[in-house]
CSV table of C-alpha atoms in Angstrom, one decimal:
chain,number,residue,atom,x,y,z
A,1073,MET,CA,17.8,17.7,4.6
A,1074,ALA,CA,16.1,16.3,7.8
A,1075,PRO,CA,12.4,16.8,8.1
A,1076,GLN,CA,11.0,19.2,10.7
A,1077,SER,CA,9.5,17.8,13.7
A,1078,VAL,CA,6.0,16.4,13.1
A,1079,ILE,CA,4.8,16.2,16.6
A,1080,ILE,CA,1.4,17.8,17.4
A,1081,ARG,CA,0.6,18.4,21.1
A,1082,ARG,CA,-2.9,18.4,22.4
A,1083,SER,CA,-4.5,19.1,25.7
A,1084,ALA,CA,-4.7,16.4,28.4
A,1085,PRO,CA,-7.7,14.0,28.3
A,1086,ARG,CA,-10.6,15.7,30.1
A,1087,ILE,CA,-11.1,12.8,32.6
A,1088,LEU,CA,-7.5,13.4,33.8
A,1089,GLN,CA,-7.2,17.1,34.1
A,1090,GLY,CA,-7.0,18.6,37.5
A,1091,ALA,CA,-6.2,16.3,40.4
A,1092,GLY,CA,-4.5,13.0,40.0
A,1093,TYR,CA,-5.9,9.6,40.9
A,1094,ASN,CA,-7.9,9.2,44.2
A,1095,GLU,CA,-10.1,6.6,45.7
A,1096,GLN,CA,-13.3,8.4,44.2
A,1097,MET,CA,-11.9,7.6,40.8
A,1098,ASP,CA,-12.7,3.9,41.1
A,1099,GLN,CA,-16.5,4.8,40.8
A,1100,SER,CA,-16.1,7.3,38.1
A,1101,LEU,CA,-13.9,4.7,36.1
A,1102,SER,CA,-16.7,2.1,36.5
A,1103,ALA,CA,-19.2,4.6,35.1
A,1104,ARG,CA,-17.0,5.8,32.3
A,1105,LEU,CA,-16.2,2.0,31.4
A,1106,LYS,CA,-20.0,1.4,31.1
A,1107,THR,CA,-20.5,4.3,28.8
A,1108,TYR,CA,-17.2,3.7,26.7
A,1109,LEU,CA,-17.9,0.0,26.0
A,1110,ALA,CA,-20.6,-1.2,23.7
A,1111,ARG,CA,-23.5,-2.7,25.7
A,1112,PRO,CA,-23.0,-6.2,24.8
A,1113,ILE,CA,-19.2,-6.1,25.8
A,1114,TRP,CA,-20.1,-4.2,29.1
A,1115,GLN,CA,-22.7,-6.9,30.0
A,1116,GLN,CA,-20.3,-9.7,29.1
A,1117,LEU,CA,-17.5,-8.0,31.3
A,1118,GLN,CA,-20.0,-8.0,34.3
A,1119,ALA,CA,-20.8,-11.7,33.8
A,1120,LEU,CA,-17.0,-12.4,33.6
A,1121,CYS,CA,-16.4,-10.6,36.8
A,1122,GLN,CA,-19.1,-12.5,38.6
A,1123,LEU,CA,-17.5,-15.7,37.3
A,1124,ALA,CA,-14.1,-14.7,38.4
A,1125,ASP,CA,-15.5,-14.0,41.9
A,1126,GLN,CA,-16.9,-17.4,42.1
A,1127,GLN,CA,-13.7,-18.9,41.0
A,1128,GLN,CA,-11.7,-16.6,43.3
A,1129,VAL,CA,-9.6,-15.4,40.4
A,1130,GLN,CA,-8.2,-11.8,39.9
A,1131,LEU,CA,-9.0,-10.2,36.6
A,1132,TYR,CA,-7.6,-7.1,35.2
A,1133,LEU,CA,-8.4,-5.2,32.0
A,1134,VAL,CA,-5.1,-4.1,30.7
A,1135,GLY,CA,-3.1,-2.1,28.1
A,1136,GLY,CA,-4.5,-0.1,25.2
A,1137,LEU,CA,-8.3,-0.2,26.1
A,1138,VAL,CA,-7.6,1.3,29.6
A,1139,ARG,CA,-5.5,4.1,28.0
A,1140,ASP,CA,-8.0,4.8,25.3
A,1141,CYS,CA,-10.9,4.6,27.7
A,1142,LEU,CA,-9.2,7.2,30.0
A,1143,MET,CA,-8.5,9.4,26.8
A,1144,ASP,CA,-12.0,8.8,25.4
A,1145,GLN,CA,-10.4,7.4,22.2
A,1146,PRO,CA,-11.6,4.4,20.2
A,1147,SER,CA,-10.0,1.0,20.8
A,1148,ILE,CA,-10.1,-2.3,19.5
A,1149,ASP,CA,-8.2,-4.2,22.2
A,1150,LEU,CA,-9.9,-6.3,24.8
A,1151,ASP,CA,-7.1,-7.9,26.9
A,1152,ILE,CA,-7.7,-9.3,30.3
A,1153,VAL,CA,-4.9,-10.5,32.5
A,1154,VAL,CA,-5.7,-13.5,34.8
A,1155,VAL,CA,-3.7,-13.7,37.9
A,1156,GLY,CA,-3.6,-17.7,37.8
A,1157,ASP,CA,-3.9,-19.7,34.6
A,1158,ALA,CA,-5.5,-18.0,31.8
A,1159,PRO,CA,-6.4,-21.0,29.6
A,1160,THR,CA,-8.0,-22.8,32.6
A,1161,PHE,CA,-10.3,-19.8,33.4
A,1162,ALA,CA,-11.1,-19.4,29.7
A,1163,GLN,CA,-12.1,-23.0,29.4
A,1164,THR,CA,-14.5,-22.1,32.3
A,1165,VAL,CA,-15.7,-19.1,30.4
A,1166,LYS,CA,-16.6,-21.3,27.3
A,1167,GLN,CA,-18.4,-23.8,29.5
A,1168,GLN,CA,-20.4,-21.1,31.2
A,1169,PHE,CA,-21.2,-18.9,28.0
A,1170,ASN,CA,-20.4,-21.1,25.0
A,1171,GLY,CA,-18.6,-19.5,22.0
A,1172,ARG,CA,-15.3,-20.6,20.5
A,1173,LEU,CA,-11.9,-20.8,22.2
A,1174,HIS,CA,-8.3,-20.9,21.0
A,1175,VAL,CA,-5.7,-21.9,23.5
A,1176,HIS,CA,-2.1,-20.9,23.0
A,1177,GLU,CA,-0.3,-23.4,25.4
A,1178,GLN,CA,3.2,-22.1,24.9
A,1179,PHE,CA,2.4,-18.6,26.1
A,1180,ARG,CA,-0.4,-19.7,28.5
A,1181,THR,CA,-2.9,-17.4,26.8
A,1182,ALA,CA,-6.4,-18.0,25.2
A,1183,THR,CA,-8.6,-16.1,22.9
A,1184,TRP,CA,-12.5,-16.4,23.4
A,1185,PHE,CA,-15.1,-15.6,20.8
A,1186,PRO,CA,-18.5,-15.2,22.3
A,1187,ALA,CA,-21.2,-16.7,20.3
A,1188,LYS,CA,-23.0,-14.5,17.8
A,1189,ASN,CA,-20.8,-11.6,18.6
A,1190,SER,CA,-18.2,-9.8,16.4
A,1191,TYR,CA,-15.6,-9.1,19.1
A,1192,TYR,CA,-13.2,-11.3,21.0
A,1193,ILE,CA,-11.3,-11.3,24.3
A,1194,ASP,CA,-7.8,-12.3,24.9
A,1195,PHE,CA,-7.2,-13.8,28.2
A,1196,ILE,CA,-3.4,-13.6,29.3
A,1197,THR,CA,-1.7,-15.4,32.2
A,1198,ALA,CA,0.1,-12.9,34.5
A,1199,ARG,CA,3.8,-13.2,33.8
A,1200,SER,CA,7.1,-11.5,33.9
A,1201,GLU,CA,9.8,-11.4,31.3
A,1202,THR,CA,13.6,-11.3,31.1
A,1203,TYR,CA,15.7,-10.7,28.1
A,1204,PRO,CA,18.8,-13.0,27.9
A,1205,GLN,CA,20.6,-10.8,25.5
A,1206,PRO,CA,19.7,-7.7,23.4
A,1207,GLY,CA,17.3,-8.3,20.7
A,1208,ALA,CA,16.4,-11.8,21.9
A,1209,LEU,CA,12.8,-12.8,22.5
A,1210,PRO,CA,11.9,-12.6,26.2
A,1211,VAL,CA,11.9,-15.6,28.5
A,1212,ILE,CA,8.5,-15.7,30.1
A,1213,THR,CA,7.7,-16.8,33.6
A,1214,PRO,CA,4.3,-17.1,35.1
A,1215,SER,CA,3.7,-14.6,37.9
A,1216,THR,CA,1.3,-14.3,40.9
A,1217,SER,CA,1.6,-10.4,40.8
A,1218,ILE,CA,-0.2,-8.0,38.3
A,1219,LYS,CA,2.7,-5.6,39.1
A,1220,ASP,CA,5.1,-8.0,37.3
A,1221,ASP,CA,2.8,-8.3,34.3
A,1222,LEU,CA,2.6,-4.5,34.1
A,1223,ARG,CA,6.3,-4.0,34.3
A,1224,ARG,CA,6.9,-6.2,31.2
A,1225,ARG,CA,5.0,-3.7,29.0
A,1226,ASP,CA,6.8,-1.1,26.8
A,1227,PHE,CA,5.7,2.3,28.2
A,1228,PRO,CA,3.8,3.3,31.5
A,1229,VAL,CA,0.7,4.8,29.3
A,1230,ASN,CA,0.3,1.1,28.2
A,1231,ALA,CA,0.8,-0.3,31.7
A,1232,LEU,CA,-2.4,0.8,33.3
A,1233,ALA,CA,-5.0,-1.6,34.4
A,1234,ILE,CA,-8.6,-1.8,35.8
A,1235,ARG,CA,-9.4,-4.6,38.3
A,1236,LEU,CA,-12.6,-6.4,37.4
A,1237,ASP,CA,-13.3,-8.9,40.0
A,1238,GLY,CA,-15.6,-8.6,43.1
A,1239,ALA,CA,-15.5,-5.6,45.2
A,1240,HIS,CA,-12.5,-4.2,43.4
A,1241,PHE,CA,-14.3,-3.6,40.2
A,1242,GLY,CA,-13.3,-0.4,38.5
A,1243,GLN,CA,-10.1,0.0,40.6
A,1244,LEU,CA,-7.3,1.7,38.7
A,1245,VAL,CA,-4.0,0.0,38.9
A,1246,ASP,CA,-1.1,2.3,38.1
A,1247,HIS,CA,2.1,1.1,39.6
A,1248,LEU,CA,4.4,2.8,36.9
A,1249,ASN,CA,2.8,6.3,36.9
A,1250,GLY,CA,1.2,5.9,33.5
A,1251,LEU,CA,-1.7,8.3,34.6
A,1252,ASP,CA,0.9,11.0,35.2
A,1253,ASP,CA,2.4,10.4,31.7
A,1254,LEU,CA,-1.0,10.6,30.1
A,1255,GLN,CA,-1.7,14.0,31.9
A,1256,ALA,CA,1.8,15.1,30.8
A,1257,GLY,CA,1.3,13.8,27.2
A,1258,ILE,CA,4.5,12.0,27.0
A,1259,ILE,CA,5.9,8.5,25.9
A,1260,ARG,CA,8.5,7.1,28.3
A,1261,VAL,CA,10.3,3.9,28.7
A,1262,LEU,CA,10.4,2.0,32.1
A,1263,HIS,CA,14.1,1.8,32.4
A,1264,GLU,CA,17.4,2.8,30.9
A,1265,GLN,CA,18.1,-0.5,29.1
A,1266,SER,CA,14.6,-0.8,27.6
A,1267,PHE,CA,15.7,0.0,23.9
A,1268,GLN,CA,18.7,-2.3,24.4
A,1269,ASP,CA,16.5,-5.2,25.4
A,1270,ASP,CA,14.2,-4.7,22.6
A,1271,ALA,CA,15.0,-2.1,19.9
A,1272,THR,CA,11.5,-2.5,18.2
A,1273,ARG,CA,10.3,-0.4,21.2
A,1274,MET,CA,11.7,2.5,19.1
A,1275,TRP,CA,9.2,1.9,16.5
A,1276,ARG,CA,6.4,1.5,18.9
A,1277,ALA,CA,7.5,4.6,20.7
A,1278,VAL,CA,7.1,6.6,17.5
A,1279,ARG,CA,3.7,5.0,16.7
A,1280,TYR,CA,2.2,5.9,20.0
A,1281,GLU,CA,3.8,9.3,20.1
A,1282,GLN,CA,2.1,10.1,16.8
A,1283,ARG,CA,-1.2,8.3,17.3
A,1284,LEU,CA,-1.7,9.9,20.8
A,1285,ARG,CA,-0.1,13.3,19.7
A,1286,PHE,CA,2.3,13.0,22.6
A,1287,MET,CA,6.0,13.7,22.8
A,1288,LEU,CA,8.9,11.5,23.7
A,1289,GLU,CA,10.0,12.3,27.2
A,1290,PRO,CA,13.5,13.9,26.9
A,1291,GLN,CA,15.5,11.1,28.7
A,1292,THR,CA,13.7,8.6,26.6
A,1293,ALA,CA,14.5,10.4,23.5
A,1294,ALA,CA,18.2,10.6,24.6
A,1295,TRP,CA,18.4,6.9,25.3
A,1296,LEU,CA,16.7,6.1,22.1
A,1297,LYS,CA,19.2,8.1,20.1
A,1298,ARG,CA,22.1,6.6,22.1
A,1299,ASP,CA,20.8,3.1,21.5
A,1300,LEU,CA,20.1,3.3,17.7
A,1301,PRO,CA,22.7,0.7,16.9
A,1302,TYR,CA,20.8,-2.0,18.8
A,1303,LEU,CA,18.4,-1.9,15.9
A,1304,ASN,CA,21.0,-4.2,14.3
A,1305,THR,CA,20.1,-6.9,16.8
A,1306,ILE,CA,16.5,-7.2,15.4
A,1307,SER,CA,15.6,-9.3,12.4
A,1308,GLY,CA,14.1,-7.8,9.4
A,1309,ASP,CA,10.9,-9.9,10.0
A,1310,ARG,CA,10.3,-8.1,13.2
A,1311,ILE,CA,10.9,-4.7,11.8
A,1312,ARG,CA,8.6,-5.6,9.0
A,1313,HIS,CA,5.9,-6.2,11.6
A,1314,GLU,CA,6.4,-3.0,13.3
A,1315,LEU,CA,6.5,-1.1,9.9
A,1316,VAL,CA,3.1,-2.7,8.8
A,1317,LEU,CA,1.6,-1.6,12.1
A,1318,ILE,CA,2.6,1.9,11.3
A,1319,LEU,CA,1.4,1.8,7.8
A,1320,MET,CA,-2.1,0.8,9.1
A,1321,GLU,CA,-2.3,4.0,11.1
A,1322,PRO,CA,-3.9,7.2,9.9
A,1323,THR,CA,-0.9,8.9,11.3
A,1324,ARG,CA,1.4,7.0,9.0
A,1325,ALA,CA,3.0,9.8,7.2
A,1326,TYR,CA,3.8,11.7,10.5
A,1327,SER,CA,5.2,8.4,12.0
A,1328,LEU,CA,7.5,7.8,8.9
A,1329,ALA,CA,8.8,11.3,8.9
A,1330,ARG,CA,9.5,11.0,12.7
A,1331,LEU,CA,11.3,7.7,12.2
A,1332,ASP,CA,13.4,9.4,9.6
A,1333,GLU,CA,14.1,12.4,12.0
A,1334,LEU,CA,15.3,10.1,14.7
A,1335,GLY,CA,17.6,8.1,12.3
A,1336,ILE,CA,15.7,4.9,12.5
A,1337,LEU,CA,14.9,4.3,8.9
A,1338,ARG,CA,18.5,4.0,7.8
A,1339,TYR,CA,18.8,0.8,9.6
A,1340,ILE,CA,16.3,-0.7,7.2
A,1341,ALA,CA,18.4,0.4,4.2
A,1342,GLU,CA,21.1,3.0,3.8
A,1343,GLY,CA,19.8,6.0,2.1
A,1344,LEU,CA,16.1,5.1,2.9
A,1345,HIS,CA,14.3,8.4,4.0
A,1346,TRP,CA,10.9,9.9,4.3
A,1347,GLN,CA,10.0,12.1,1.3
A,1348,PRO,CA,7.1,14.5,1.8
A,1349,GLN,CA,5.8,13.9,-1.8
A,1350,ALA,CA,4.7,10.6,-0.4
A,1351,ALA,CA,2.3,12.3,1.8
A,1352,ALA,CA,0.5,13.9,-1.0
A,1353,TRP,CA,0.2,10.5,-2.7
A,1354,PHE,CA,-1.1,8.9,0.5
A,1355,ALA,CA,-3.9,11.5,0.5
A,1356,ARG,CA,-5.0,10.5,-2.8
A,1357,LEU,CA,-5.7,6.8,-1.9
A,1358,PRO,CA,-9.3,5.8,-1.2
A,1359,HIS,CA,-10.1,5.8,2.6
A,1360,GLU,CA,-10.3,2.0,2.4
A,1361,ALA,CA,-6.9,1.4,1.0
A,1362,GLU,CA,-4.9,-1.3,2.6
A,1363,TRP,CA,-1.3,-0.9,3.9
A,1364,PRO,CA,0.6,-2.3,0.8
A,1365,LEU,CA,-0.5,0.7,-1.2
A,1366,PHE,CA,1.0,3.0,1.3
A,1367,LEU,CA,4.3,1.0,1.2
A,1368,ALA,CA,4.4,1.0,-2.6
A,1369,LEU,CA,3.9,4.8,-2.8
A,1370,TRP,CA,6.5,5.6,-0.2
A,1371,LEU,CA,9.1,3.3,-1.7
A,1372,LEU,CA,8.3,4.9,-5.1
A,1373,THR,CA,10.0,8.0,-3.7
A,1374,GLN,CA,13.3,6.0,-3.2
A,1375,THR,CA,16.0,5.1,-5.7
A,1376,ALA,CA,15.7,1.7,-7.3
A,1377,GLU,CA,18.8,0.7,-5.3
A,1378,VAL,CA,17.4,1.7,-2.0
A,1379,ARG,CA,13.9,0.2,-2.8
A,1380,THR,CA,15.6,-3.1,-3.7
A,1381,ALA,CA,17.8,-3.0,-0.5
A,1382,ALA,CA,14.6,-2.3,1.8
A,1383,LEU,CA,12.5,-5.1,0.2
A,1384,ASP,CA,15.5,-7.5,0.7
A,1385,TYR,CA,15.7,-6.6,4.4
A,1386,LEU,CA,12.0,-6.6,5.2
A,1387,ASN,CA,11.3,-9.9,3.4
A,1388,PHE,CA,7.7,-9.1,2.3
A,1389,SER,CA,5.5,-11.7,0.7
A,1390,ASN,CA,5.8,-12.1,-3.0
A,1391,ASP,CA,2.5,-10.4,-3.6
A,1392,VAL,CA,3.4,-7.2,-1.7
A,1393,GLU,CA,6.9,-7.1,-3.3
A,1394,ASP,CA,5.3,-7.4,-6.7
A,1395,LEU,CA,3.0,-4.5,-6.0
A,1396,VAL,CA,5.9,-2.3,-4.8
A,1397,VAL,CA,8.1,-3.2,-7.9
A,1398,GLN,CA,5.4,-3.0,-10.5
A,1399,THR,CA,4.0,0.2,-9.1
A,1400,ALA,CA,7.4,1.8,-9.8
A,1401,ALA,CA,7.6,0.1,-13.3
A,1402,VAL,CA,4.2,1.2,-14.5
A,1403,VAL,CA,4.6,4.8,-13.2
A,1404,ASP,CA,7.8,4.9,-15.2
A,1405,MET,CA,6.0,3.5,-18.3
A,1406,VAL,CA,3.1,5.9,-18.1
A,1407,GLU,CA,5.6,8.9,-17.7
A,1408,ALA,CA,7.6,7.7,-20.6
A,1409,ALA,CA,4.6,7.1,-22.9
A,1410,ARG,CA,3.5,10.9,-22.5
A,1411,TRP,CA,-0.1,10.1,-23.3
A,1412,THR,CA,-1.9,13.0,-24.9
A,1413,GLN,CA,-5.5,13.8,-25.7
A,1414,THR,CA,-4.9,12.4,-29.2
A,1415,THR,CA,-3.4,9.1,-27.8
A,1416,ARG,CA,-5.7,6.3,-29.1
A,1417,PRO,CA,-7.6,4.2,-26.5
A,1418,SER,CA,-6.3,1.1,-28.0
A,1419,VAL,CA,-2.7,2.0,-27.4
A,1420,ILE,CA,-3.4,2.6,-23.6
A,1421,GLU,CA,-5.5,-0.6,-23.3
A,1422,LYS,CA,-2.6,-2.6,-24.8
A,1423,GLN,CA,0.1,-1.0,-22.5
A,1424,LEU,CA,-2.1,-1.5,-19.5
A,1425,ARG,CA,-3.6,-5.0,-20.3
A,1426,PRO,CA,-1.2,-7.0,-18.3
A,1427,PHE,CA,-2.4,-5.1,-15.1
A,1428,ALA,CA,-6.1,-5.1,-16.0
A,1429,LYS,CA,-7.1,-7.2,-13.1
A,1430,ASP,CA,-4.8,-5.5,-10.5
A,1431,ASP,CA,-6.9,-2.7,-9.0
A,1432,ASP,CA,-4.5,-2.2,-6.2
A,1433,LEU,CA,-1.7,-1.5,-8.6
A,1434,LEU,CA,-3.7,0.9,-10.8
A,1435,THR,CA,-5.0,2.7,-7.7
A,1436,ALA,CA,-1.4,3.3,-6.5
A,1437,VAL,CA,-0.2,4.4,-9.9
A,1438,GLN,CA,-3.0,6.9,-10.3
A,1439,ALA,CA,-2.3,8.3,-6.8
A,1440,ALA,CA,1.3,8.9,-7.8
A,1441,LEU,CA,0.4,11.0,-11.1
A,1442,PRO,CA,-0.6,14.7,-10.9
A,1443,PRO,CA,-4.4,14.6,-10.2
A,1444,GLU,CA,-5.4,17.0,-13.0
A,1445,SER,CA,-3.1,15.4,-15.6
A,1446,THR,CA,-4.1,14.0,-19.0
A,1447,ALA,CA,-2.5,10.7,-17.8
A,1448,VAL,CA,-5.0,10.4,-14.9
A,1449,ARG,CA,-7.8,11.2,-17.0
A,1450,LEU,CA,-6.9,8.6,-19.4
A,1451,LEU,CA,-6.2,6.1,-16.7
A,1452,ASN,CA,-9.6,6.8,-15.3
A,1453,ASN,CA,-11.1,6.1,-18.6
A,1454,TYR,CA,-9.2,2.8,-18.9
A,1455,ARG,CA,-10.2,1.7,-15.4
A,1456,GLN,CA,-13.9,2.7,-15.7
A,1457,THR,CA,-14.4,1.8,-19.4
A,1458,TRP,CA,-11.8,0.7,-21.8
A,1459,ARG,CA,-10.5,-2.4,-19.8
A,1460,HIS,CA,-14.1,-3.7,-19.8
A,1461,VAL,CA,-14.8,-3.6,-23.4
A,1462,GLN,CA,-15.4,-6.8,-25.2
A,1463,THR,CA,-16.0,-7.5,-28.8
A,1464,ALA,CA,-18.9,-9.5,-30.4
A,1465,VAL,CA,-16.3,-11.4,-32.4
A,1466,ASP,CA,-14.5,-14.0,-30.4
A,1467,GLY,CA,-12.5,-17.2,-30.8
A,1468,HIS,CA,-15.8,-19.2,-31.5
A,1469,THR,CA,-16.5,-16.9,-34.4
A,1470,LEU,CA,-13.0,-17.5,-35.8
A,1471,ARG,CA,-13.5,-21.2,-35.6
A,1472,GLN,CA,-16.8,-20.9,-37.5
A,1473,GLN,CA,-14.8,-19.1,-40.2
A,1474,GLY,CA,-12.7,-22.3,-40.5
A,1475,LEU,CA,-9.6,-20.6,-39.1
A,1476,PRO,CA,-7.3,-23.2,-37.3
A,1477,PRO,CA,-6.6,-22.1,-33.7
A,1478,GLY,CA,-3.2,-20.5,-33.0
A,1479,PRO,CA,-1.4,-17.2,-32.3
A,1480,ILE,CA,-3.3,-15.7,-35.2
A,1481,TYR,CA,-6.4,-15.7,-33.1
A,1482,ARG,CA,-4.9,-13.2,-30.7
A,1483,THR,CA,-3.6,-11.1,-33.6
A,1484,ILE,CA,-7.1,-10.8,-35.2
A,1485,LEU,CA,-9.0,-10.2,-31.9
A,1486,ASP,CA,-6.5,-7.5,-31.0
A,1487,GLN,CA,-7.1,-5.7,-34.3
A,1488,ILE,CA,-10.9,-5.8,-33.8
A,1489,LEU,CA,-10.7,-4.8,-30.1
A,1490,ALA,CA,-8.6,-1.9,-31.1
A,1491,ALA,CA,-11.1,-0.7,-33.7
A,1492,LYS,CA,-13.9,-1.0,-31.2
A,1493,LEU,CA,-12.0,1.1,-28.7
A,1494,ASP,CA,-11.0,3.7,-31.2
A,1495,GLY,CA,-14.5,4.1,-32.4
A,1496,GLU,CA,-13.8,2.5,-35.8
A,1497,ALA,CA,-16.1,-0.6,-35.3
A,1498,THR,CA,-18.8,0.2,-32.9
A,1499,THR,CA,-21.4,-2.4,-33.9
A,1500,ALA,CA,-21.4,-6.1,-34.3
A,1501,GLU,CA,-22.0,-5.7,-38.0
A,1502,ALA,CA,-18.8,-3.4,-38.2
A,1503,GLU,CA,-16.9,-5.9,-36.4
A,1504,GLN,CA,-18.0,-8.8,-38.8
A,1505,GLN,CA,-17.1,-6.5,-41.9
A,1506,LEU,CA,-13.7,-5.9,-40.3
A,1507,LEU,CA,-13.1,-9.5,-39.8
A,1508,ALA,CA,-14.1,-10.3,-43.4
A,1509,ASP,CA,-11.4,-7.7,-44.4
A,1510,ILE,CA,-8.8,-9.1,-42.3
A,1511,LEU,CA,-9.4,-12.8,-43.4
A,1512,SER,CA,-9.5,-11.5,-47.0
A,1513,ARG,CA,-6.1,-10.0,-46.5
A,1514,LEU,CA,-4.7,-13.2,-44.8
A,1515,SER,CA,-6.0,-15.3,-47.6
A,1516,GLY,CA,-4.0,-13.2,-50.3
A,1517,SER,CA,-7.0,-12.6,-52.4
A,1518,PRO,CA,-6.8,-10.4,-55.6
A,1519,ARG,CA,-8.8,-7.9,-53.8
A,1520,ASP,CA,-6.2,-7.8,-51.1
A,1521,GLU,CA,-3.3,-7.4,-53.5
A,1522,SER,CA,-5.1,-4.6,-55.5
A,1523,GLN,CA,-5.5,-2.7,-52.2
A,1524,GLY,CA,-1.8,-3.3,-51.3
C-alpha cells in the first residue's frame, strides 16, 4: 500500500510576499544579507567586493545561500561565481588576505579557507554544461555569462544570484523566475529533458521539496513519473551520494516516504519501500546520530533479500555495510533470546561482548526495540555498566599461580567475570577465593572429587 502524501505546505517567505521583484529590492537585499550573514563573513564579502572592483571581475553569490537568505532559513553554502577564471581570482584573494587555498584545475574552481575562521568560500568559474547522453556526466565549458551558469542548475529556486561587485552590490539576478517559484512554493525543472539528462535530479527534487516544504510543480511531477526509467542510466555510486544527502536531512523520513510514493526507491532494489515503523525508530536516535544509523534502521524494515540487493547496488563502504548487516543480526538475536528480569547479567554480557565497542550498532539496536521493554532496560544496563566491569583477577594473576598461558585463561576469567556480574563475587577477596576453587577443581584434588 503506497504511503499517503507527506508534503507540508507553508506560507511564502515574508520578504517575498506581496509585489514581485523591483529595483528597490537591491537595497533591501543588501540590508538583509548584512543581517543574515555572520559579521566576519559579511565583512569578508565586502572586502572581496572591493577586490573584485579593482580587478574588474564580476562576482555573484549563487545557489542555496541566496535562496535560504530570501527565505530566512539557515544555510552552510557560500558559493561565489566568478565571470572570468575562478582560480586566478582566488589566488589574488589568498595573496591579499592569506589563508589556505585548494585549486581544482579540472573544474576551474577553488576553495579558500580564511585564516583563523571556521568557514570557507567556493569560487566557481562561470560555465555552461551540456549532456552528451542521458545519465552521462556533463561536458563543462567556461562562459562569460552568469546567465549560462544559472541555466546549468537543477531548479529555478537554486538558480538565483546576488551580484557582489561595485555599484551592482545587492542586485538580484533571476533569469529563470526562481523568485516566482519561491513565492508559489514549488520545485520546477528548467526544461522537459531535465530528468532525462540527469535522473539524480529526481532525488534532489524530493530533497528540496521536503526540506523547504514545497510541492513539485504539476508539469515537473508529470515529467518525473514519465522519466523514471532514466534512473537506470545512473550508477549506484551516484544514487548512494543522493541517498546519503537525504539521510543527513532532518526531513529524511518524509523524503524517503515521498521517494517511495513516486516510485523511485524500486530502482535501487525491487521490493524496496518505506515503512512507517522506521520513522518511530528514527525518532529514538540521539540528535547527534550520524546518517549510517538511519540507513541501518530503514533497511532493518526490509526483508533480508531486499536489504542485500540494496547494499549490493549502493556499494557502501565496508564499515557502513557491516553496521547495516550487524544491526539486523543483533536485533534478531535479542528478540530470539527473550531476555527477562531474571536473565543473568553474565548471559547478556557474553551475548553482546563481540559488539561492546560498537556504540553506533548498540544505539541502532536499542532504537529498534520497544522503548519500555525489558530488553531495552537490560541493554541500557549493559551499555552503562556491565560492559565496563573488570575483575581484579587477570592474566597476570593466573601466571603468578603458575598456570601456563593458553585458552584456559579465557575460560577461567570468563567464570570470574560472570560471578562478579551476577553478584556472586563482589570483592577482590571473593574473586581470589573463586579462583582458588577453580584451580582446585582443575587440579583434580580429592576435595574436588568429593564435591563432584
